[in-house]
Coordinates of C-alpha atoms and ligand atoms in Angstrom, one line a residue:
M26 CA 14.4 6.5 -34.3
K27 CA 13.2 6.2 -30.7
E28 CA 15.6 5.4 -27.9
K29 CA 15.3 2.0 -26.3
L30 CA 14.4 1.6 -22.7
V31 CA 14.7 -1.8 -21.1
V32 CA 13.2 -2.5 -17.7
I33 CA 14.3 -5.4 -15.5
G34 CA 11.6 -6.3 -13.1
N35 CA 7.9 -6.4 -14.0
G36 CA 6.8 -5.5 -10.4
M37 CA 5.3 -2.5 -8.7
A38 CA 8.2 0.0 -9.0
G39 CA 9.3 -0.8 -12.5
I40 CA 5.8 -0.6 -14.0
R41 CA 4.8 2.4 -12.0
T42 CA 7.8 4.2 -13.5
V43 CA 6.7 3.1 -17.0
E44 CA 3.1 4.4 -16.3
E45 CA 4.5 7.7 -15.1
L46 CA 6.7 7.9 -18.2
L47 CA 3.8 7.2 -20.5
K48 CA 2.0 10.1 -18.9
V49 CA 4.7 12.6 -19.5
A50 CA 6.5 11.3 -22.6
P51 CA 4.5 8.5 -24.3
E52 CA 6.5 8.6 -27.5
A53 CA 10.0 8.9 -25.9
Y54 CA 11.0 5.2 -26.0
D55 CA 10.6 1.8 -27.4
I56 CA 10.0 -0.1 -24.1
T57 CA 10.9 -3.7 -23.3
V58 CA 10.1 -5.2 -19.9
F59 CA 11.6 -8.4 -18.5
G60 CA 9.9 -10.1 -15.6
D61 CA 10.7 -13.4 -14.1
E62 CA 7.2 -14.0 -12.9
P63 CA 4.9 -15.4 -15.5
Y64 CA 2.1 -12.8 -15.4
G65 CA 1.3 -9.1 -16.1
N66 CA 1.8 -6.6 -13.3
Y67 CA 0.0 -7.1 -10.0
N68 CA -0.4 -5.4 -6.7
R69 CA 1.9 -7.3 -4.5
I70 CA 0.6 -5.8 -1.3
M71 CA -2.8 -7.4 -2.0
L72 CA -1.4 -10.9 -1.8
S73 CA -2.4 -10.8 1.9
P74 CA -6.1 -10.4 1.2
V75 CA -5.7 -13.1 -1.5
L76 CA -4.3 -15.5 1.0
A77 CA -7.1 -14.6 3.4
G78 CA -9.7 -15.4 0.7
E79 CA -10.9 -11.8 0.5
K80 CA -9.7 -11.1 -3.0
R81 CA -9.0 -13.2 -6.1
I82 CA -5.8 -13.0 -8.2
N83 CA -7.6 -11.4 -11.1
E84 CA -8.8 -8.6 -8.8
I85 CA -5.2 -7.6 -7.9
M86 CA -3.9 -7.3 -11.4
L87 CA -2.8 -3.7 -12.1
N88 CA -1.9 -4.1 -15.8
D89 CA -2.9 -7.2 -17.8
E90 CA -1.0 -8.3 -20.9
Q91 CA -3.3 -6.3 -23.1
W92 CA -2.1 -3.1 -21.4
Y93 CA 1.5 -3.8 -22.6
A94 CA 0.2 -4.4 -26.1
D95 CA -1.9 -1.3 -26.1
N96 CA 1.0 0.8 -25.1
G97 CA 3.4 -0.8 -27.6
I98 CA 5.5 -2.4 -24.8
T99 CA 7.3 -5.7 -25.4
L100 CA 6.8 -7.9 -22.3
H101 CA 9.1 -10.9 -21.8
K102 CA 7.3 -12.5 -18.9
G103 CA 8.7 -15.5 -17.1
R104 CA 12.2 -14.5 -18.2
K105 CA 14.9 -13.9 -15.7
V106 CA 17.6 -11.5 -16.8
V107 CA 21.0 -13.0 -15.9
K108 CA 23.5 -10.6 -17.5
I109 CA 23.8 -6.8 -18.1
D110 CA 26.6 -6.0 -20.6
R111 CA 27.2 -2.3 -19.9
V112 CA 29.8 -2.0 -22.7
K113 CA 27.5 -3.4 -25.5
R114 CA 24.4 -2.0 -23.6
K115 CA 22.6 -5.2 -23.8
V116 CA 20.7 -7.4 -21.3
A117 CA 20.3 -11.2 -21.7
A118 CA 17.8 -13.5 -20.0
E119 CA 18.3 -17.1 -18.9
D120 CA 16.7 -18.5 -22.0
G121 CA 18.9 -16.4 -24.3
T122 CA 16.3 -13.6 -25.0
A123 CA 18.3 -10.4 -25.4
A124 CA 17.6 -6.7 -25.7
D125 CA 19.7 -3.6 -26.4
Y126 CA 19.2 -0.5 -24.4
D127 CA 19.9 3.2 -24.5
R128 CA 18.6 3.5 -21.0
L129 CA 18.2 0.7 -18.5
L130 CA 15.9 0.7 -15.5
I131 CA 16.6 -1.9 -12.8
A132 CA 13.6 -2.7 -10.6
T133 CA 14.3 -6.1 -9.2
G134 CA 12.7 -5.6 -5.8
S135 CA 13.7 -7.6 -2.7
R136 CA 14.2 -11.2 -1.8
P137 CA 12.8 -12.8 1.4
F138 CA 15.5 -13.6 3.9
I139 CA 15.7 -17.3 4.8
L140 CA 16.9 -18.2 8.2
P141 CA 20.2 -20.1 7.9
V142 CA 19.1 -23.1 10.0
P143 CA 19.2 -26.8 9.2
G144 CA 16.1 -27.9 7.3
N145 CA 15.3 -24.5 5.8
D146 CA 15.1 -26.1 2.3
L147 CA 12.6 -28.9 3.2
D148 CA 9.4 -29.2 1.3
G149 CA 6.7 -27.2 3.1
V150 CA 9.0 -24.3 4.1
V151 CA 7.9 -21.2 2.1
T152 CA 8.3 -17.5 2.0
F153 CA 5.7 -14.8 1.4
R154 CA 6.6 -12.7 -1.6
D155 CA 4.7 -13.7 -4.8
I156 CA 1.7 -15.4 -6.3
Q157 CA 3.6 -18.8 -6.3
D158 CA 4.2 -18.5 -2.5
V159 CA 0.4 -17.9 -2.0
D160 CA -0.4 -20.9 -4.2
R161 CA 1.9 -23.0 -2.1
M162 CA 0.3 -21.8 1.1
L163 CA -3.2 -22.4 -0.1
E164 CA -2.3 -25.9 -1.2
A165 CA -0.7 -26.6 2.2
A166 CA -3.8 -25.3 3.9
Q167 CA -5.9 -27.9 2.0
N168 CA -3.7 -30.8 3.1
G169 CA -2.4 -29.8 6.5
K170 CA -3.5 -28.5 9.8
H171 CA -0.7 -26.8 11.6
A172 CA 1.2 -23.8 10.3
V173 CA 4.2 -22.1 12.0
V174 CA 4.9 -18.6 10.9
I175 CA 8.4 -17.4 11.8
G176 CA 8.3 -13.6 12.2
G177 CA 5.9 -11.4 14.1
G178 CA 6.3 -8.4 11.8
L179 CA 3.8 -7.0 9.4
L180 CA 4.2 -9.7 6.8
G181 CA 4.3 -12.6 9.3
L182 CA 1.0 -11.5 10.9
E183 CA -0.7 -11.0 7.5
A184 CA 0.5 -14.5 6.5
A185 CA -0.7 -16.0 9.8
N186 CA -4.1 -14.3 9.5
G187 CA -4.5 -15.5 5.9
L188 CA -3.7 -19.1 6.9
M189 CA -6.1 -18.9 9.9
Q190 CA -8.8 -17.8 7.5
Q191 CA -7.9 -20.9 5.4
G192 CA -8.7 -23.1 8.4
M193 CA -5.2 -23.8 9.7
S194 CA -4.2 -23.6 13.3
V195 CA -1.4 -21.1 13.3
T196 CA 1.4 -20.3 15.7
V197 CA 3.5 -17.1 15.2
V198 CA 7.0 -17.4 16.5
H199 CA 8.9 -14.2 17.1
I200 CA 12.3 -13.6 18.4
M201 CA 11.3 -10.5 20.4
D202 CA 8.8 -10.3 23.2
T203 CA 6.5 -7.8 21.5
L204 CA 5.0 -8.0 18.0
M205 CA 5.8 -5.5 15.2
E206 CA 8.4 -3.9 17.4
R207 CA 9.6 -1.8 14.5
Q208 CA 6.2 -0.1 14.2
L209 CA 4.5 -0.4 17.6
D210 CA 5.2 0.5 21.1
R211 CA 4.5 -2.0 23.9
P212 CA 0.9 -0.9 24.8
A213 CA -0.2 -1.0 21.1
A214 CA 1.7 -4.3 20.5
E215 CA 0.0 -5.9 23.5
M216 CA -3.5 -4.8 22.3
L217 CA -2.7 -6.3 19.0
R218 CA -1.5 -9.6 20.5
K219 CA -4.6 -9.8 22.7
N220 CA -6.9 -9.1 19.7
L221 CA -5.2 -11.7 17.6
E222 CA -5.3 -14.3 20.4
E223 CA -9.0 -13.7 20.7
R224 CA -9.3 -14.6 17.1
G225 CA -7.5 -17.9 17.7
M226 CA -3.9 -17.0 16.7
N227 CA -1.2 -18.6 18.9
F228 CA 2.1 -17.1 19.9
L229 CA 5.5 -18.4 20.9
M230 CA 7.7 -15.5 21.9
P231 CA 10.4 -14.7 22.5
A232 CA 11.7 -17.8 20.8
E233 CA 14.7 -18.5 18.6
T234 CA 14.4 -21.1 15.8
E235 CA 17.2 -23.7 15.9
A236 CA 16.1 -26.1 13.1
V237 CA 13.3 -27.1 10.8
V238 CA 13.0 -30.9 11.2
G239 CA 11.6 -33.5 8.8
K240 CA 12.4 -36.3 6.5
D241 CA 11.3 -35.2 3.1
R242 CA 8.9 -32.6 4.3
V243 CA 8.7 -30.4 7.3
E244 CA 7.4 -32.1 10.4
K245 CA 8.5 -29.9 13.3
V246 CA 10.2 -26.7 14.2
R247 CA 12.7 -26.8 17.0
F248 CA 13.7 -23.8 19.1
K249 CA 16.9 -23.0 21.1
D250 CA 15.3 -23.8 24.4
G251 CA 14.4 -27.3 23.2
T252 CA 10.7 -26.6 22.6
E253 CA 9.2 -28.2 19.5
L254 CA 6.1 -27.4 17.4
Y255 CA 4.4 -29.7 14.9
A256 CA 4.2 -28.1 11.5
D257 CA 2.7 -29.1 8.2
L258 CA 3.8 -25.7 6.8
V259 CA 6.5 -23.2 7.9
V260 CA 6.4 -19.6 6.6
M261 CA 9.5 -17.6 6.9
A262 CA 8.7 -14.0 7.2
V263 CA 11.8 -12.7 8.9
G264 CA 12.8 -9.8 6.6
I265 CA 13.8 -8.9 3.1
R266 CA 17.1 -8.1 1.3
P267 CA 17.4 -5.9 -1.8
N268 CA 17.8 -8.0 -4.9
I269 CA 21.1 -6.7 -6.2
D270 CA 23.1 -9.6 -7.4
L271 CA 22.6 -8.9 -11.1
A272 CA 23.6 -5.2 -10.7
R273 CA 26.6 -6.1 -8.6
E274 CA 27.8 -8.6 -11.1
A275 CA 27.6 -5.9 -13.8
G276 CA 29.9 -3.7 -11.7
I277 CA 27.2 -1.2 -10.8
H278 CA 28.0 0.3 -7.4
C279 CA 26.0 -1.4 -4.7
E280 CA 26.1 -1.3 -0.9
R281 CA 23.1 -2.8 0.8
G282 CA 21.1 -1.8 -2.2
I283 CA 21.9 -0.3 -5.7
V284 CA 23.2 3.1 -4.8
V285 CA 21.3 5.9 -6.6
N286 CA 21.3 9.7 -6.4
D287 CA 18.3 12.0 -6.1
T288 CA 17.4 11.4 -9.8
L289 CA 17.4 7.6 -9.2
Q290 CA 20.4 7.3 -11.4
T291 CA 23.0 4.7 -10.5
F292 CA 26.8 5.3 -10.9
D293 CA 26.4 4.3 -14.6
P294 CA 24.5 7.3 -16.0
R295 CA 22.6 5.2 -18.5
I296 CA 21.2 3.0 -15.8
Y297 CA 18.5 4.0 -13.3
A298 CA 17.0 2.0 -10.5
V299 CA 13.8 2.2 -8.4
G300 CA 12.0 0.3 -5.7
E301 CA 13.1 -2.0 -3.0
C302 CA 16.4 -2.8 -4.8
V303 CA 17.8 0.7 -4.3
Q304 CA 19.7 2.4 -1.6
H305 CA 19.1 6.2 -1.5
R306 CA 20.9 8.5 0.9
G307 CA 21.8 5.3 2.9
I308 CA 18.3 4.1 3.2
T309 CA 16.6 1.0 1.7
Y310 CA 12.8 0.8 1.8
G311 CA 10.3 -2.1 2.2
L312 CA 7.0 -0.3 1.5
V313 CA 5.2 1.0 -1.5
A314 CA 4.9 4.7 -0.7
P315 CA 8.6 5.4 -1.5
L316 CA 8.4 3.7 -4.8
F317 CA 5.5 5.8 -6.0
E318 CA 7.6 8.9 -5.4
M319 CA 10.7 7.4 -6.9
A320 CA 8.7 6.4 -10.0
K321 CA 7.5 10.0 -10.6
V322 CA 11.0 11.5 -10.4
C323 CA 12.7 8.7 -12.4
A324 CA 10.1 8.9 -15.2
N325 CA 10.7 12.7 -15.3
H326 CA 14.4 12.2 -15.8
L327 CA 14.0 9.3 -18.3
A328 CA 11.8 11.7 -20.2
Q329 CA 14.8 14.1 -20.1
Y330 CA 12.8 16.9 -18.5
G331 CA 15.6 17.0 -15.9
I332 CA 13.4 18.4 -13.1
G333 CA 12.3 16.8 -9.8
R334 CA 14.5 15.3 -7.1
Y335 CA 13.7 12.4 -4.8
G336 CA 14.5 13.5 -1.3
G337 CA 13.5 10.3 0.6
T338 CA 10.1 9.3 2.0
V339 CA 8.6 9.5 5.5
T340 CA 6.7 6.2 5.7
S341 CA 3.8 5.0 7.7
T342 CA 2.4 1.5 8.3
K343 CA -0.9 -0.2 8.5
L344 CA -1.7 -3.9 9.0
K345 CA -4.0 -5.5 6.4
V346 CA -5.9 -7.8 8.8
T347 CA -9.6 -7.1 8.4
G348 CA -11.1 -5.7 11.6
I349 CA -7.7 -4.7 13.1
D350 CA -6.8 -1.0 12.7
L351 CA -3.4 0.1 13.5
F352 CA -1.2 3.0 12.3
S353 CA 2.3 3.9 13.0
A354 CA 4.7 6.6 11.6
G355 CA 7.9 8.3 12.4
N356 CA 9.7 8.2 15.7
F357 CA 6.9 6.4 17.6
L358 CA 9.1 5.4 20.6
G359 CA 10.4 8.9 21.4
D360 CA 13.6 9.7 23.3
D361 CA 14.8 11.9 26.1
K362 CA 14.1 15.1 24.0
T363 CA 10.5 14.2 23.2
E364 CA 7.3 14.1 25.2
E365 CA 4.2 11.9 24.8
L366 CA 0.6 12.8 24.4
V367 CA -1.4 9.6 25.1
F368 CA -5.1 8.7 24.9
Q369 CA -6.2 5.2 26.0
D370 CA -9.7 3.8 26.2
A371 CA -9.1 0.2 27.1
S372 CA -12.7 -1.0 27.0
R373 CA -13.2 0.4 23.4
G374 CA -9.7 -1.0 22.5
V375 CA -8.5 2.5 21.4
Y376 CA -5.0 3.8 21.9
R377 CA -3.4 6.9 20.5
K378 CA 0.1 8.2 21.2
L379 CA 1.7 11.2 19.6
V380 CA 5.4 11.8 20.2
V381 CA 6.0 15.5 20.2
Q382 CA 9.1 17.7 20.2
D383 CA 8.9 21.5 20.4
N384 CA 5.2 21.3 19.6
R385 CA 5.8 19.3 16.4
I386 CA 4.7 15.7 15.9
E387 CA 7.7 13.4 15.5
G388 CA 5.8 10.1 15.5
A389 CA 2.5 8.4 16.1
V390 CA 1.1 5.1 17.1
M391 CA -2.6 4.4 16.9
Y392 CA -4.6 1.3 17.6
G393 CA -8.3 0.6 17.3
D394 CA -9.4 3.9 15.7
T395 CA -7.0 5.1 13.0
I396 CA -9.2 7.5 11.1
D397 CA -7.0 10.4 12.0
G398 CA -3.7 8.7 11.0
A399 CA -3.5 10.5 7.7
W400 CA -4.1 13.9 9.5
Y401 CA -1.4 13.3 12.1
F402 CA 0.9 12.0 9.3
D403 CA 0.4 15.3 7.4
L404 CA 1.0 17.4 10.5
M405 CA 4.2 15.4 11.1
R406 CA 5.4 15.5 7.5
D407 CA 4.7 19.3 7.3
G408 CA 6.3 20.0 10.6
T409 CA 3.1 21.9 11.7
D410 CA 3.2 23.7 15.0
I411 CA 0.4 22.1 17.1
S412 CA 0.5 24.4 20.1
E413 CA -2.9 25.8 19.2
M414 CA -4.6 22.4 18.9
R415 CA -2.6 20.6 21.6
E416 CA -5.5 20.4 24.0
H417 CA -7.8 18.5 21.6
I418 CA -5.5 17.0 19.2
L419 CA -5.8 13.5 20.6
F420 CA -9.5 13.5 20.0
G421 CA -9.0 13.9 16.3
Q422 CA -9.5 16.5 13.6
A423 CA -13.3 16.3 13.8
H424 CA -13.1 17.9 17.3
L425 CA -11.4 21.0 16.1
G426 CA -14.3 23.4 15.7
D427 CA -16.4 21.1 13.7
S428 CA -20.2 20.6 13.8
G429 CA -21.1 17.3 12.2
H430 CA -19.3 17.3 8.9
G431 CA -16.2 15.7 10.5
E432 CA -15.0 13.5 7.6
Q433 CA -15.7 16.1 5.0
N434 CA -13.9 18.8 7.0
R435 CA -11.0 16.5 7.5
V436 CA -10.5 15.9 3.8
A437 CA -11.2 19.6 3.0
A438 CA -8.3 20.5 5.3
M439 CA -5.9 18.1 3.7
S440 CA -3.3 19.4 1.3
D441 CA -3.4 18.2 -2.3
D442 CA -0.3 16.0 -1.8
T443 CA -1.8 14.1 1.1
E444 CA -1.9 10.4 0.3
I445 CA -5.4 9.0 0.4
C446 CA -4.8 5.5 -1.0
G447 CA -1.6 4.0 0.2
C448 CA -2.0 0.8 -1.8
N449 CA -2.0 2.7 -5.1
G450 CA -0.2 5.8 -4.2
V451 CA -3.1 8.2 -5.0
C452 CA -3.1 11.7 -3.4
K453 CA -6.0 14.0 -2.7
G454 CA -5.1 16.2 -5.6
D455 CA -5.2 13.3 -8.1
I456 CA -8.7 12.4 -6.9
V457 CA -10.1 15.9 -6.9
K458 CA -8.7 16.5 -10.4
A459 CA -10.3 13.3 -11.7
I460 CA -13.7 14.1 -10.0
T461 CA -13.8 17.6 -11.4
E462 CA -12.3 17.0 -14.8
K463 CA -14.0 13.7 -15.6
K464 CA -17.2 14.7 -13.8
L465 CA -17.1 11.6 -11.7
F466 CA -19.9 11.0 -9.3
T467 CA -19.8 7.6 -7.7
L468 CA -17.2 5.7 -5.7
E469 CA -17.0 3.2 -8.5
D470 CA -16.2 6.0 -11.0
V471 CA -13.4 7.2 -8.7
R472 CA -12.1 3.7 -8.3
A473 CA -12.1 3.1 -12.1
H474 CA -10.4 6.4 -12.9
T475 CA -7.8 6.7 -10.1
K476 CA -7.5 3.2 -8.6
A477 CA -8.0 4.9 -5.2
S478 CA -9.9 2.6 -2.7
S479 CA -9.8 -0.3 -5.2
S480 CA -7.4 -2.4 -3.2
C481 CA -7.6 -3.0 0.5
G482 CA -10.5 -0.6 0.9
S483 CA -9.3 1.1 4.1
C484 CA -9.4 4.5 2.5
T485 CA -13.0 4.1 1.2
S486 CA -14.5 6.4 3.8
L487 CA -11.9 9.1 2.9
V488 CA -12.6 8.8 -0.8
E489 CA -16.3 9.0 -0.2
A490 CA -15.9 12.1 1.9
L491 CA -13.7 13.6 -0.8
L492 CA -16.4 12.8 -3.3
A493 CA -19.1 14.3 -1.2
H494 CA -16.9 17.4 -0.5
V495 CA -16.1 18.0 -4.2
V496 CA -19.3 17.1 -5.8
G497 CA -21.4 18.5 -3.0
G498 CA -19.5 21.7 -2.6
D499 CA -18.3 23.1 -5.9
Y500 CA -21.0 23.2 -8.5
S501 CA -19.0 25.6 -10.7
T502 CA -17.2 22.5 -11.9
A503 CA -19.8 19.8 -11.3
P504 CA -22.5 19.1 -13.8
H505 CA -25.0 21.2 -11.8
L506 CA -27.6 21.7 -14.5
K507 CA -28.0 18.1 -15.4
P508 CA -30.5 15.9 -13.7
L509 CA -29.0 13.7 -11.0
C510 CA -29.7 10.6 -13.1
G511 CA -32.4 9.1 -15.3
C512 CA -34.6 8.3 -12.3
T513 CA -35.4 12.0 -11.6
D514 CA -35.5 15.3 -13.4
K515 CA -34.1 17.1 -10.4
T516 CA -30.5 18.4 -10.3
H517 CA -28.1 17.6 -7.5
D518 CA -28.7 21.1 -6.1
E519 CA -32.5 20.6 -6.1
V520 CA -32.3 17.2 -4.5
R521 CA -30.0 18.5 -1.7
E522 CA -32.2 21.5 -1.1
Q523 CA -35.3 19.3 -0.8
I524 CA -33.6 16.9 1.6
R525 CA -32.7 19.9 3.8
R526 CA -36.0 21.7 3.6
Q527 CA -38.2 18.7 4.0
E528 CA -35.8 17.1 6.5
L529 CA -35.9 13.8 4.7
K530 CA -34.2 11.0 6.5
N531 CA -33.8 8.1 4.2
I532 CA -33.7 7.0 0.6
P533 CA -37.4 5.8 0.3
A534 CA -38.6 9.1 1.8
V535 CA -36.6 11.1 -0.7
M536 CA -37.8 9.0 -3.6
Q537 CA -41.4 9.3 -2.5
A538 CA -41.3 13.1 -1.7
L539 CA -39.5 13.9 -5.0
E540 CA -41.6 11.6 -7.1
W541 CA -38.7 9.3 -8.3
K542 CA -39.4 7.7 -11.7
T543 CA -38.1 4.3 -10.7
P544 CA -39.1 2.3 -7.6
D545 CA -35.6 1.7 -6.2
G546 CA -33.5 4.2 -8.1
C547 CA -30.2 3.2 -9.7
P548 CA -26.6 2.8 -8.3
K549 CA -25.9 6.4 -9.3
C550 CA -28.7 8.1 -7.5
R551 CA -28.7 5.7 -4.5
T552 CA -25.0 6.6 -3.9
A553 CA -25.7 10.3 -4.3
L554 CA -28.6 10.1 -1.9
N555 CA -26.6 8.3 0.6
Y556 CA -24.0 11.1 0.6
Y557 CA -26.6 13.8 0.8
L558 CA -28.5 12.1 3.5
L559 CA -25.3 11.7 5.5
Y560 CA -24.0 15.2 5.0
E561 CA -26.9 17.5 4.4
Ligands
FAD27 C1 2.5 -10.1 1.0 C2 3.0 -8.7 1.0 C3 2.3 -7.6 1.6 C4 2.8 -6.3 1.5 N1 2.0 -5.3 2.1 C5 2.4 -4.1 2.0 C6 1.6 -3.0 2.6 O1 0.6 -3.2 3.1 N2 2.1 -1.7 2.4 C7 3.3 -1.5 1.8 O2 3.6 -0.3 1.7 N3 4.0 -2.4 1.3 C8 3.7 -3.7 1.4 N4 4.4 -4.7 0.8 C9 5.7 -4.4 0.2 C10 5.5 -4.0 -1.3 O3 4.8 -5.0 -2.0 C11 6.8 -3.7 -1.9 O4 7.3 -2.5 -1.3 C12 6.8 -3.5 -3.5 O5 6.2 -4.6 -4.1 C13 8.2 -3.2 -4.0 O6 8.1 -3.0 -5.4 P1 9.4 -3.4 -6.3 O7 9.0 -3.2 -7.7 O8 10.6 -2.8 -5.8 O9 9.5 -5.0 -6.1 P2 8.6 -6.1 -6.6 O10 7.2 -5.7 -6.6 O11 9.0 -7.3 -5.8 O12 9.0 -6.3 -8.1 C14 10.2 -6.8 -8.5 C15 10.0 -7.7 -9.7 O13 11.2 -8.0 -10.3 C16 11.3 -9.3 -10.7 N5 12.7 -9.7 -10.9 C17 13.7 -9.7 -9.9 N6 14.9 -10.0 -10.5 C18 14.7 -10.2 -11.9 C19 15.5 -10.5 -13.0 N7 16.8 -10.8 -12.8 N8 14.9 -10.6 -14.2 C20 13.6 -10.4 -14.3 N9 12.8 -10.1 -13.3 C21 13.3 -10.0 -12.1 C22 10.7 -10.0 -9.5 O14 10.3 -11.3 -9.8 C23 9.5 -9.1 -9.3 O15 8.4 -9.5 -10.1 C24 4.0 -6.0 0.9 C25 4.8 -7.1 0.3 C26 4.3 -8.4 0.4 C27 5.1 -9.5 -0.2

């Protein structure tokens, strides 16, 4: 008989672990998942584009209910687990639904922190964590005009941007005098503020909230200095706390989070934990990159292969506000042992700072042009000695002995474990493998098979460059003898050769010169021609 695995938390970390487990040991367990949200599994980080009206809920679903059925997983959605009985090895939900386990995986995520001020429970005061919160905000945006977002961090700014896109007048209130102080230095934070102000966002900072005021519903927010702001909606985005009450009540050792070792095992060897609810080597995380790594290691141990250790994650940050590019990683402020390499082009709105110690990157902040973020991040993570490239490093990877194939060279130089798509935790190696093994050719193919570039889209140019690099460069594995598509009898190689030889400059010119069979081509050949015209 199969062992029973019960997962508490149908969110990003829990289900990613199940996905990894299904890859390595699909038959190992009978799996039951409890989730207190009433849906399948969705990409939480994409709630920001949903609020901004750039995506719809059905576009951010990662695994719909059919996926659970297809994989023989029992999903108890909309059911909150309220008790873990470690002696009987059983969990029970609020409505009485129960399940026995041989192994238990806790993935309960985090809870938004609510400021302990009077009026914090009034109607119209919301947090930003799940689909229900987004629905509440969208409803408030239809009926009200003024929103106050408390918190000038990543989440607060994404909420503020979304509400502005929904037509509200938004004021961001922040306790510090610079925005995103945990990710940005002062120059980058000031550029960000200026940029957001130009778009119509208002700021009140530094300001400390004293009370939310209203009769039945929120009407105003009052601050310690006596200032008041009218508000039809108040969003509290002032931080998160690991969701550990359930584990703690079951006697599982917790500090700030559920304490796990390098195999993601808690102090009870039958119980594992992943995601934002855990504390590993003293650290709790609030981003997705760590949970992708945790999921791999945890699945491996649940599969009883017993290899793989989680050693912690170096994280980087982006802001998902369309048109604003910022990137931050590592020790971006520096200290008395580090030095700074800085590039600033105020009129183009570009700022780059690398914090360096002994010729190794310790941290980076970029604003305006972040295309080299992944490269700097790799150099930092790998501890690469940059003395040879120091003179040009601030101009980006494309300037290091390259002649026109910048993006392709950049992806070619990346190691296989470089993360390309942060939203879905997809590395270069995964994409290359999918392109070569499954003979993928278009961006859509890559999206469908790997999920890379299918969420916020900020990695699309990297994925395209990777596609061009792999498909255009290695025909031992690409389908080099097949015609490019049904619109021509010519192979990829022949088309590329003709583009080069005849110096063709655009798609109609190629189609005419190579006697295309269709007037406008098809998505497959148009995408291919686009790459070749760019890169040949
Ligand atoms: C709006 C928003 C934008 C974000 N943007 C980014 C970003 O750009 N980049 C980034 O890296 N990270 C981002 N994050 C953070 C990222 O979403 C989290 O790191 C990630 O979702 C954590 O995954 P998790 O599984 O630990 O928690 P969750 O995804 O929250 O999953 C936990 C699940 O467990 C359920 N649960 C809790 N207790 C119980 C119980 N007792 N019984 C049953 N179910 C339970 C919860 O309802 C939830 O569904 C963002 C978060 C938000 C809210």
